[in-house]
PDB file of C-alpha atoms in Angstrom:
ATOM      1  CA  UNK A1301     -30.946 -15.400 -20.885  1.00 37.00           C
ATOM      2  CA  UNK A1302     -33.790 -15.475 -23.470  1.00 39.00           C
ATOM      3  CA  UNK A1303     -32.956 -15.830 -27.160  1.00 40.00           C
ATOM      4  CA  UNK A1304     -35.268 -14.936 -30.054  1.00 41.00           C
ATOM      5  CA  UNK A1305     -34.747 -14.435 -33.726  1.00 41.00           C
ATOM      6  CA  UNK A1306     -36.821 -11.301 -34.056  1.00 43.00           C
ATOM      7  CA  UNK A1307     -39.548  -9.622 -31.989  1.00 47.00           C
ATOM      8  CA  UNK A1308     -42.746  -8.560 -33.582  1.00 50.00           C
ATOM      9  CA  UNK A1309     -42.748  -4.718 -33.572  1.00 47.00           C
ATOM     10  CA  UNK A1310     -39.022  -4.382 -33.778  1.00 44.00           C
ATOM     11  CA  UNK A1311     -37.435  -2.290 -36.568  1.00 47.00           C
ATOM     12  CA  UNK A1312     -39.258   0.356 -38.575  1.00 53.00           C
ATOM     13  CA  UNK A1313     -41.656  -1.611 -40.883  1.00 59.00           C
ATOM     14  CA  UNK A1314     -44.812  -1.375 -38.865  1.00 64.00           C
ATOM     15  CA  UNK A1315     -44.539   2.305 -37.812  1.00 61.00           C
ATOM     16  CA  UNK A1316     -43.672   3.241 -41.327  1.00 56.00           C
ATOM     17  CA  UNK A1317     -46.606   1.331 -42.794  1.00 61.00           C
ATOM     18  CA  UNK A1318     -49.004   2.675 -40.222  1.00 62.00           C
ATOM     19  CA  UNK A1319     -47.875   6.153 -41.268  1.00 61.00           C
ATOM     20  CA  UNK A1320     -48.829   5.366 -44.893  1.00 68.00           C
ATOM     21  CA  UNK A1321     -45.363   4.672 -46.193  1.00 73.00           C
ATOM     22  CA  UNK A1322     -44.712   1.775 -48.531  1.00 78.00           C
ATOM     23  CA  UNK A1323     -42.978  -1.441 -47.466  1.00 81.00           C
ATOM     24  CA  UNK A1324     -39.729  -2.059 -49.325  1.00 85.00           C
ATOM     25  CA  UNK A1325     -39.068  -5.794 -49.809  1.00 89.00           C
ATOM     26  CA  UNK A1326     -35.692  -6.828 -51.366  1.00 90.00           C
ATOM     27  CA  UNK A1327     -36.054 -10.625 -50.940  1.00 94.00           C
ATOM     28  CA  UNK A1328     -39.651 -11.754 -50.467  1.00 93.00           C
ATOM     29  CA  UNK A1329     -38.511 -15.375 -50.078  1.00 96.00           C
ATOM     30  CA  UNK A1330     -36.161 -14.628 -47.147  1.00 95.00           C
ATOM     31  CA  UNK A1331     -37.200 -16.615 -44.132  1.00 96.00           C
ATOM     32  CA  UNK A1332     -37.706 -14.890 -40.764  1.00 94.00           C
ATOM     33  CA  UNK A1333     -38.538 -16.417 -37.329  1.00 94.00           C
ATOM     34  CA  UNK A1334     -40.662 -14.200 -35.033  1.00 94.00           C
ATOM     35  CA  UNK A1335     -41.705 -14.223 -31.433  1.00 94.00           C
ATOM     36  CA  UNK A1336     -44.382 -12.028 -29.873  1.00 95.00           C
ATOM     37  CA  UNK A1337     -43.107  -9.499 -27.351  1.00 93.00           C
ATOM     38  CA  UNK A1338     -45.705 -10.553 -24.749  1.00 94.00           C
ATOM     39  CA  UNK A1339     -44.284 -14.138 -24.889  1.00 94.00           C
ATOM     40  CA  UNK A1340     -40.765 -12.768 -24.424  1.00 92.00           C
ATOM     41  CA  UNK A1341     -41.783 -10.793 -21.295  1.00 93.00           C
ATOM     42  CA  UNK A1342     -43.819 -13.803 -19.945  1.00 92.00           C
ATOM     43  CA  UNK A1343     -40.712 -15.959 -20.318  1.00 88.00           C
ATOM     44  CA  UNK A1344     -38.528 -13.431 -18.489  1.00 88.00           C
ATOM     45  CA  UNK A1345     -41.108 -13.394 -15.680  1.00 92.00           C
ATOM     46  CA  UNK A1346     -41.222 -17.227 -15.509  1.00 89.00           C
ATOM     47  CA  UNK A1347     -37.383 -17.381 -15.275  1.00 86.00           C
ATOM     48  CA  UNK A1348     -37.235 -14.663 -12.589  1.00 87.00           C
ATOM     49  CA  UNK A1349     -39.884 -16.652 -10.572  1.00 89.00           C
ATOM     50  CA  UNK A1350     -37.644 -19.656 -10.641  1.00 83.00           C
ATOM     51  CA  UNK A1351     -39.047 -21.693 -13.519  1.00 78.00           C
ATOM     52  CA  UNK A1352     -36.745 -24.394 -14.886  1.00 75.00           C
ATOM     53  CA  UNK A1353     -34.969 -23.162 -17.980  1.00 69.00           C
ATOM     54  CA  UNK A1354     -33.887 -25.359 -20.838  1.00 71.00           C
ATOM     55  CA  UNK A1355     -30.772 -23.578 -21.794  1.00 72.00           C
ATOM     56  CA  UNK A1356     -28.812 -24.349 -24.927  1.00 70.00           C
ATOM     57  CA  UNK A1357     -25.053 -24.615 -25.282  1.00 73.00           C
ATOM     58  CA  UNK A1358     -24.941 -20.875 -26.046  1.00 76.00           C
ATOM     59  CA  UNK A1359     -26.365 -20.180 -22.633  1.00 74.00           C
ATOM     60  CA  UNK A1360     -29.777 -18.895 -23.927  1.00 80.00           C
ATOM     61  CA  UNK A1361     -33.220 -20.018 -23.056  1.00 78.00           C
ATOM     62  CA  UNK A1362     -35.835 -20.360 -25.794  1.00 83.00           C
ATOM     63  CA  UNK A1363     -39.027 -18.400 -26.135  1.00 89.00           C
ATOM     64  CA  UNK A1364     -42.133 -20.210 -27.396  1.00 89.00           C
ATOM     65  CA  UNK A1365     -44.094 -20.128 -29.525  1.00 94.00           C
ATOM     66  CA  UNK A1366     -41.993 -19.128 -32.558  1.00 93.00           C
ATOM     67  CA  UNK A1367     -43.503 -18.288 -35.871  1.00 96.00           C
ATOM     68  CA  UNK A1368     -41.640 -18.883 -39.179  1.00 96.00           C
ATOM     69  CA  UNK A1369     -42.662 -17.042 -42.294  1.00 95.00           C
ATOM     70  CA  UNK A1370     -41.138 -15.129 -45.167  1.00 96.00           C
ATOM     71  CA  UNK A1371     -40.553 -11.395 -45.593  1.00 94.00           C
ATOM     72  CA  UNK A1372     -42.909 -11.336 -48.570  1.00 94.00           C
ATOM     73  CA  UNK A1373     -45.718 -13.002 -46.684  1.00 95.00           C
ATOM     74  CA  UNK A1374     -45.125 -10.672 -43.721  1.00 93.00           C
ATOM     75  CA  UNK A1375     -45.387  -7.653 -45.967  1.00 92.00           C
ATOM     76  CA  UNK A1376     -48.626  -9.046 -47.555  1.00 94.00           C
ATOM     77  CA  UNK A1377     -50.193  -9.614 -44.160  1.00 95.00           C
ATOM     78  CA  UNK A1378     -49.357  -6.128 -42.912  1.00 94.00           C
ATOM     79  CA  UNK A1379     -50.817  -4.578 -46.092  1.00 93.00           C
ATOM     80  CA  UNK A1380     -53.939  -6.716 -45.653  1.00 95.00           C
ATOM     81  CA  UNK A1381     -54.500  -5.218 -42.159  1.00 95.00           C
ATOM     82  CA  UNK A1382     -54.488  -1.767 -43.807  1.00 94.00           C
ATOM     83  CA  UNK A1383     -56.734  -2.798 -46.667  1.00 95.00           C
ATOM     84  CA  UNK A1384     -59.336  -4.404 -44.320  1.00 96.00           C
ATOM     85  CA  UNK A1385     -60.540  -0.953 -43.370  1.00 96.00           C
ATOM     86  CA  UNK A1386     -61.623  -0.430 -46.954  1.00 96.00           C
ATOM     87  CA  UNK A1387     -62.739  -3.899 -47.901  1.00 96.00           C
ATOM     88  CA  UNK A1388     -64.210  -4.582 -44.452  1.00 97.00           C
ATOM     89  CA  UNK A1389     -62.723  -8.136 -44.777  1.00 97.00           C
ATOM     90  CA  UNK A1390     -60.982  -9.007 -41.553  1.00 97.00           C
ATOM     91  CA  UNK A1391     -57.928 -11.192 -41.423  1.00 96.00           C
ATOM     92  CA  UNK A1392     -57.939 -14.261 -39.150  1.00 95.00           C
ATOM     93  CA  UNK A1393     -56.716 -12.336 -36.156  1.00 96.00           C
ATOM     94  CA  UNK A1394     -57.807 -14.743 -33.402  1.00 95.00           C
ATOM     95  CA  UNK A1395     -54.832 -16.996 -33.059  1.00 95.00           C
ATOM     96  CA  UNK A1396     -51.136 -17.492 -33.851  1.00 96.00           C
ATOM     97  CA  UNK A1397     -48.894 -15.186 -35.801  1.00 96.00           C
ATOM     98  CA  UNK A1398     -51.717 -13.198 -37.362  1.00 97.00           C
ATOM     99  CA  UNK A1399     -53.172 -12.450 -33.933  1.00 96.00           C
ATOM    100  CA  UNK A1400     -49.745 -11.279 -32.522  1.00 95.00           C
ATOM    101  CA  UNK A1401     -48.931  -9.340 -35.658  1.00 95.00           C
ATOM    102  CA  UNK A1402     -52.306  -7.574 -35.755  1.00 96.00           C
ATOM    103  CA  UNK A1403     -52.110  -6.537 -32.109  1.00 95.00           C
ATOM    104  CA  UNK A1404     -48.623  -5.169 -32.790  1.00 94.00           C
ATOM    105  CA  UNK A1405     -49.818  -3.391 -35.935  1.00 94.00           C
ATOM    106  CA  UNK A1406     -52.659  -1.548 -34.315  1.00 94.00           C
ATOM    107  CA  UNK A1407     -50.365  -0.536 -31.439  1.00 93.00           C
ATOM    108  CA  UNK A1408     -48.471   1.613 -33.924  1.00 92.00           C
ATOM    109  CA  UNK A1409     -51.577   3.466 -35.267  1.00 93.00           C
ATOM    110  CA  UNK A1410     -51.466   7.222 -34.741  1.00 93.00           C
ATOM    111  CA  UNK A1411     -54.497   8.609 -32.786  1.00 94.00           C
ATOM    112  CA  UNK A1412     -55.982  10.058 -35.964  1.00 94.00           C
ATOM    113  CA  UNK A1413     -56.377   6.503 -37.219  1.00 94.00           C
ATOM    114  CA  UNK A1414     -58.196   5.129 -34.231  1.00 95.00           C
ATOM    115  CA  UNK A1415     -61.431   5.506 -36.199  1.00 97.00           C
ATOM    116  CA  UNK A1416     -62.596   4.867 -39.822  1.00 96.00           C
ATOM    117  CA  UNK A1417     -65.902   5.076 -41.549  1.00 96.00           C
ATOM    118  CA  UNK A1418     -67.890   2.290 -43.218  1.00 96.00           C
ATOM    119  CA  UNK A1419     -70.378   2.608 -46.098  1.00 94.00           C
ATOM    120  CA  UNK A1420     -73.882   3.535 -45.062  1.00 95.00           C
ATOM    121  CA  UNK A1421     -76.938   3.236 -47.332  1.00 96.00           C
ATOM    122  CA  UNK A1422     -79.983   5.199 -46.617  1.00 97.00           C
ATOM    123  CA  UNK A1423     -83.531   5.019 -48.151  1.00 97.00           C
ATOM    124  CA  UNK A1424     -87.063   5.985 -46.911  1.00 96.00           C
ATOM    125  CA  UNK A1425     -87.120   2.930 -44.586  1.00 97.00           C
ATOM    126  CA  UNK A1426     -83.907   3.852 -42.662  1.00 97.00           C
ATOM    127  CA  UNK A1427     -80.247   3.120 -43.058  1.00 98.00           C
ATOM    128  CA  UNK A1428     -78.131  -0.030 -43.518  1.00 97.00           C
ATOM    129  CA  UNK A1429     -74.403  -0.300 -42.911  1.00 97.00           C
ATOM    130  CA  UNK A1430     -71.990  -3.218 -43.197  1.00 96.00           C
ATOM    131  CA  UNK A1431     -69.404  -3.291 -40.409  1.00 97.00           C
ATOM    132  CA  UNK A1432     -67.247  -6.402 -40.777  1.00 97.00           C
ATOM    133  CA  UNK A1433     -66.739  -9.247 -43.113  1.00 98.00           C
ATOM    134  CA  UNK A1434     -64.925 -12.580 -42.541  1.00 97.00           C
ATOM    135  CA  UNK A1435     -63.219 -15.001 -44.900  1.00 95.00           C
ATOM    136  CA  UNK A1436     -65.340 -17.959 -43.865  1.00 95.00           C
ATOM    137  CA  UNK A1437     -67.848 -16.878 -41.140  1.00 96.00           C
ATOM    138  CA  UNK A1438     -70.109 -14.397 -42.869  1.00 97.00           C
ATOM    139  CA  UNK A1439     -70.527 -10.708 -42.086  1.00 98.00           C
ATOM    140  CA  UNK A1440     -71.879  -8.215 -39.473  1.00 98.00           C
ATOM    141  CA  UNK A1441     -74.043  -5.188 -40.219  1.00 98.00           C
ATOM    142  CA  UNK A1442     -76.804  -3.111 -38.726  1.00 98.00           C
ATOM    143  CA  UNK A1443     -79.909  -1.359 -39.933  1.00 98.00           C
ATOM    144  CA  UNK A1444     -82.524   1.033 -38.727  1.00 98.00           C
ATOM    145  CA  UNK A1445     -86.211   1.307 -39.432  1.00 98.00           C
ATOM    146  CA  UNK A1446     -88.665   4.243 -38.907  1.00 98.00           C
ATOM    147  CA  UNK A1447     -91.828   3.628 -36.950  1.00 98.00           C
ATOM    148  CA  UNK A1448     -94.288   1.470 -38.814  1.00 98.00           C
ATOM    149  CA  UNK A1449     -91.720   0.446 -41.479  1.00 98.00           C
ATOM    150  CA  UNK A1450     -91.367  -3.146 -42.579  1.00 98.00           C
ATOM    151  CA  UNK A1451     -88.091  -4.572 -43.933  1.00 98.00           C
ATOM    152  CA  UNK A1452     -87.342  -7.916 -45.449  1.00 97.00           C
ATOM    153  CA  UNK A1453     -90.080  -9.751 -47.219  1.00 97.00           C
ATOM    154  CA  UNK A1454     -87.886 -12.331 -48.761  1.00 98.00           C
ATOM    155  CA  UNK A1455     -86.447 -15.863 -48.266  1.00 98.00           C
ATOM    156  CA  UNK A1456     -83.187 -17.632 -48.736  1.00 98.00           C
ATOM    157  CA  UNK A1457     -82.211 -21.046 -49.992  1.00 97.00           C
ATOM    158  CA  UNK A1458     -79.042 -21.462 -47.907  1.00 97.00           C
ATOM    159  CA  UNK A1459     -78.287 -18.137 -46.130  1.00 97.00           C
ATOM    160  CA  UNK A1460     -79.057 -17.865 -42.454  1.00 98.00           C
ATOM    161  CA  UNK A1461     -79.178 -14.779 -40.342  1.00 98.00           C
ATOM    162  CA  UNK A1462     -79.247 -13.759 -36.691  1.00 98.00           C
ATOM    163  CA  UNK A1463     -81.026 -10.535 -35.681  1.00 98.00           C
ATOM    164  CA  UNK A1464     -80.552  -8.722 -32.405  1.00 98.00           C
ATOM    165  CA  UNK A1465     -82.774  -5.800 -31.708  1.00 98.00           C
ATOM    166  CA  UNK A1466     -80.670  -3.111 -29.971  1.00 97.00           C
ATOM    167  CA  UNK A1467     -83.355  -0.501 -29.685  1.00 98.00           C
ATOM    168  CA  UNK A1468     -87.045  -0.481 -30.213  1.00 98.00           C
ATOM    169  CA  UNK A1469     -89.840  -2.968 -30.595  1.00 98.00           C
ATOM    170  CA  UNK A1470     -89.811  -5.424 -33.535  1.00 98.00           C
ATOM    171  CA  UNK A1471     -92.404  -7.938 -34.885  1.00 98.00           C
ATOM    172  CA  UNK A1472     -90.946 -10.800 -36.904  1.00 98.00           C
ATOM    173  CA  UNK A1473     -93.230 -12.711 -39.244  1.00 98.00           C
ATOM    174  CA  UNK A1474     -92.418 -16.007 -40.969  1.00 98.00           C
ATOM    175  CA  UNK A1475     -94.088 -18.257 -43.556  1.00 98.00           C
ATOM    176  CA  UNK A1476     -92.746 -21.613 -44.775  1.00 98.00           C
ATOM    177  CA  UNK A1477     -92.466 -21.560 -48.542  1.00 97.00           C
ATOM    178  CA  UNK A1478     -93.762 -25.184 -49.006  1.00 97.00           C
ATOM    179  CA  UNK A1479     -96.129 -25.897 -46.092  1.00 98.00           C
ATOM    180  CA  UNK A1480     -97.516 -22.432 -45.611  1.00 98.00           C
ATOM    181  CA  UNK A1481     -96.968 -22.654 -41.905  1.00 98.00           C
ATOM    182  CA  UNK A1482     -96.758 -19.219 -40.239  1.00 98.00           C
ATOM    183  CA  UNK A1483     -95.064 -17.908 -37.138  1.00 98.00           C
ATOM    184  CA  UNK A1484     -94.937 -14.491 -35.521  1.00 98.00           C
ATOM    185  CA  UNK A1485     -93.084 -13.053 -32.540  1.00 98.00           C
ATOM    186  CA  UNK A1486     -92.319  -9.711 -30.893  1.00 98.00           C
ATOM    187  CA  UNK A1487     -89.063  -8.800 -29.320  1.00 98.00           C
ATOM    188  CA  UNK A1488     -87.531  -5.559 -27.986  1.00 98.00           C
ATOM    189  CA  UNK A1489     -84.206  -4.034 -27.315  1.00 97.00           C
ATOM    190  CA  UNK A1490     -84.552  -4.762 -23.624  1.00 96.00           C
ATOM    191  CA  UNK A1491     -84.501  -8.571 -24.131  1.00 93.00           C
ATOM    192  CA  UNK A1492     -81.137  -9.228 -25.777  1.00 94.00           C
ATOM    193  CA  UNK A1493     -82.931 -11.930 -27.686  1.00 98.00           C
ATOM    194  CA  UNK A1494     -81.507 -13.274 -30.972  1.00 98.00           C
ATOM    195  CA  UNK A1495     -83.975 -14.120 -33.742  1.00 98.00           C
ATOM    196  CA  UNK A1496     -82.683 -16.506 -36.370  1.00 98.00           C
ATOM    197  CA  UNK A1497     -84.024 -16.769 -39.930  1.00 97.00           C
ATOM    198  CA  UNK A1498     -84.143 -20.233 -41.434  1.00 97.00           C
ATOM    199  CA  UNK A1499     -83.708 -21.162 -45.095  1.00 98.00           C
ATOM    200  CA  UNK A1500     -87.039 -21.844 -46.801  1.00 98.00           C
ATOM    201  CA  UNK A1501     -88.987 -19.420 -44.589  1.00 98.00           C
ATOM    202  CA  UNK A1502     -89.918 -16.019 -46.035  1.00 98.00           C
ATOM    203  CA  UNK A1503     -89.644 -13.389 -43.305  1.00 98.00           C
ATOM    204  CA  UNK A1504     -89.945  -9.737 -42.450  1.00 98.00           C
ATOM    205  CA  UNK A1505     -89.399  -7.363 -39.545  1.00 98.00           C
ATOM    206  CA  UNK A1506     -91.638  -4.440 -38.666  1.00 98.00           C
ATOM    207  CA  UNK A1507     -90.993  -1.552 -36.276  1.00 98.00           C
ATOM    208  CA  UNK A1508     -93.893  -1.647 -33.864  1.00 98.00           C
ATOM    209  CA  UNK A1509     -92.653   1.150 -31.625  1.00 97.00           C
ATOM    210  CA  UNK A1510     -92.916   4.939 -31.778  1.00 96.00           C
ATOM    211  CA  UNK A1511     -89.157   5.483 -32.048  1.00 97.00           C
ATOM    212  CA  UNK A1512     -86.359   4.486 -34.442  1.00 98.00           C
ATOM    213  CA  UNK A1513     -85.585   0.775 -34.358  1.00 98.00           C
ATOM    214  CA  UNK A1514     -81.938  -0.372 -34.468  1.00 98.00           C
ATOM    215  CA  UNK A1515     -81.115  -3.940 -35.272  1.00 98.00           C
ATOM    216  CA  UNK A1516     -77.732  -5.793 -35.431  1.00 98.00           C
ATOM    217  CA  UNK A1517     -77.476  -8.492 -38.035  1.00 98.00           C
ATOM    218  CA  UNK A1518     -75.117 -11.366 -38.744  1.00 98.00           C
ATOM    219  CA  UNK A1519     -75.276 -13.436 -41.959  1.00 98.00           C
ATOM    220  CA  UNK A1520     -73.432 -16.696 -42.378  1.00 98.00           C
ATOM    221  CA  UNK A1521     -72.068 -15.625 -45.718  1.00 97.00           C
ATOM    222  CA  UNK A1522     -70.676 -12.418 -47.184  1.00 96.00           C
ATOM    223  CA  UNK A1523     -73.174 -10.780 -49.543  1.00 93.00           C
ATOM    224  CA  UNK A1524     -72.490 -11.573 -53.146  1.00 94.00           C
ATOM    225  CA  UNK A1525     -74.302  -9.360 -55.584  1.00 91.00           C
ATOM    226  CA  UNK A1526     -73.937 -11.926 -58.321  1.00 94.00           C
ATOM    227  CA  UNK A1527     -75.437 -14.671 -56.142  1.00 95.00           C
ATOM    228  CA  UNK A1528     -77.396 -12.865 -53.379  1.00 95.00           C
ATOM    229  CA  UNK A1529     -79.553 -15.847 -52.387  1.00 97.00           C
ATOM    230  CA  UNK A1530     -82.279 -13.433 -51.570  1.00 97.00           C
ATOM    231  CA  UNK A1531     -85.725 -13.859 -53.243  1.00 97.00           C
ATOM    232  CA  UNK A1532     -88.562 -11.406 -52.752  1.00 97.00           C
ATOM    233  CA  UNK A1533     -91.771 -12.893 -51.254  1.00 97.00           C
ATOM    234  CA  UNK A1534     -93.931 -10.553 -49.192  1.00 96.00           C
ATOM    235  CA  UNK A1535     -95.881 -12.042 -46.295  1.00 95.00           C
TER     236      UNK A1535
END
C-alpha cells in the first residue's frame, strides 16, 4: 500500500478559492506534509509493475517526494497564484511544491477563467502590452509598429533585451555611446532570429514593411518606473 499525509488537490480549499471564495485559516503555523497526486499514481504503477517496495512496519510504502510546509504558507501561495493575473508577476512554478501546487490550482479553474486580459497601451506608433513578469528573470511583453514607424531611440546602463520579430520586417540600428561605432541589421518574422540589445549602445527599431510589425520582447529586469534605466538618445 502507498501512504501519504495529504494529496495536493484534496479537500475543498483549491476549488473554493478558484471560485473566488476566501480561504479560512485557523492555525497558520500548523505543519502539513503534501505529495503530488501524479507521484502517488506513478508509485502505484511502479509497485504493480513489480518494483521493490520499502515497506514500513505499518505495511505502507512511501511516496516521494514529500513537501512539508505550513497551512499559512500554503494559503499565501494559493492567493499568490490568483493575484498573479493582476500583477503579472508569476510564482516560481517550475519545480518542487510550487510547480505541483500550481498545476493542481489551475486544474480547478472554471472554464470562464481559462482567459484573462493584460494591460495594453496604445499610441500613434502602435500598441505595447506586458504579458508576464518574473521575480528574478525579467519580464515578457510585445509591441506593434505601423509601417514606417521607429520605436526605441534610447540606451541602457545595465538592462538587456531580446527582440523577436513575429510578423513584418524590422531594421535595427545601434550606436555605441562612447566610441560612436554603428551597426545596422534587418530581420523578418520568417527568420525566428533574436536580436539582443547591449548596455551602452543606443538602439531603435523601424518597421520597414508595408504591414503592421509585431515584436516579442524579453527584458532581463522588471520595468521600474522609479529607476527605468532607459535614456533617450535618438540615432
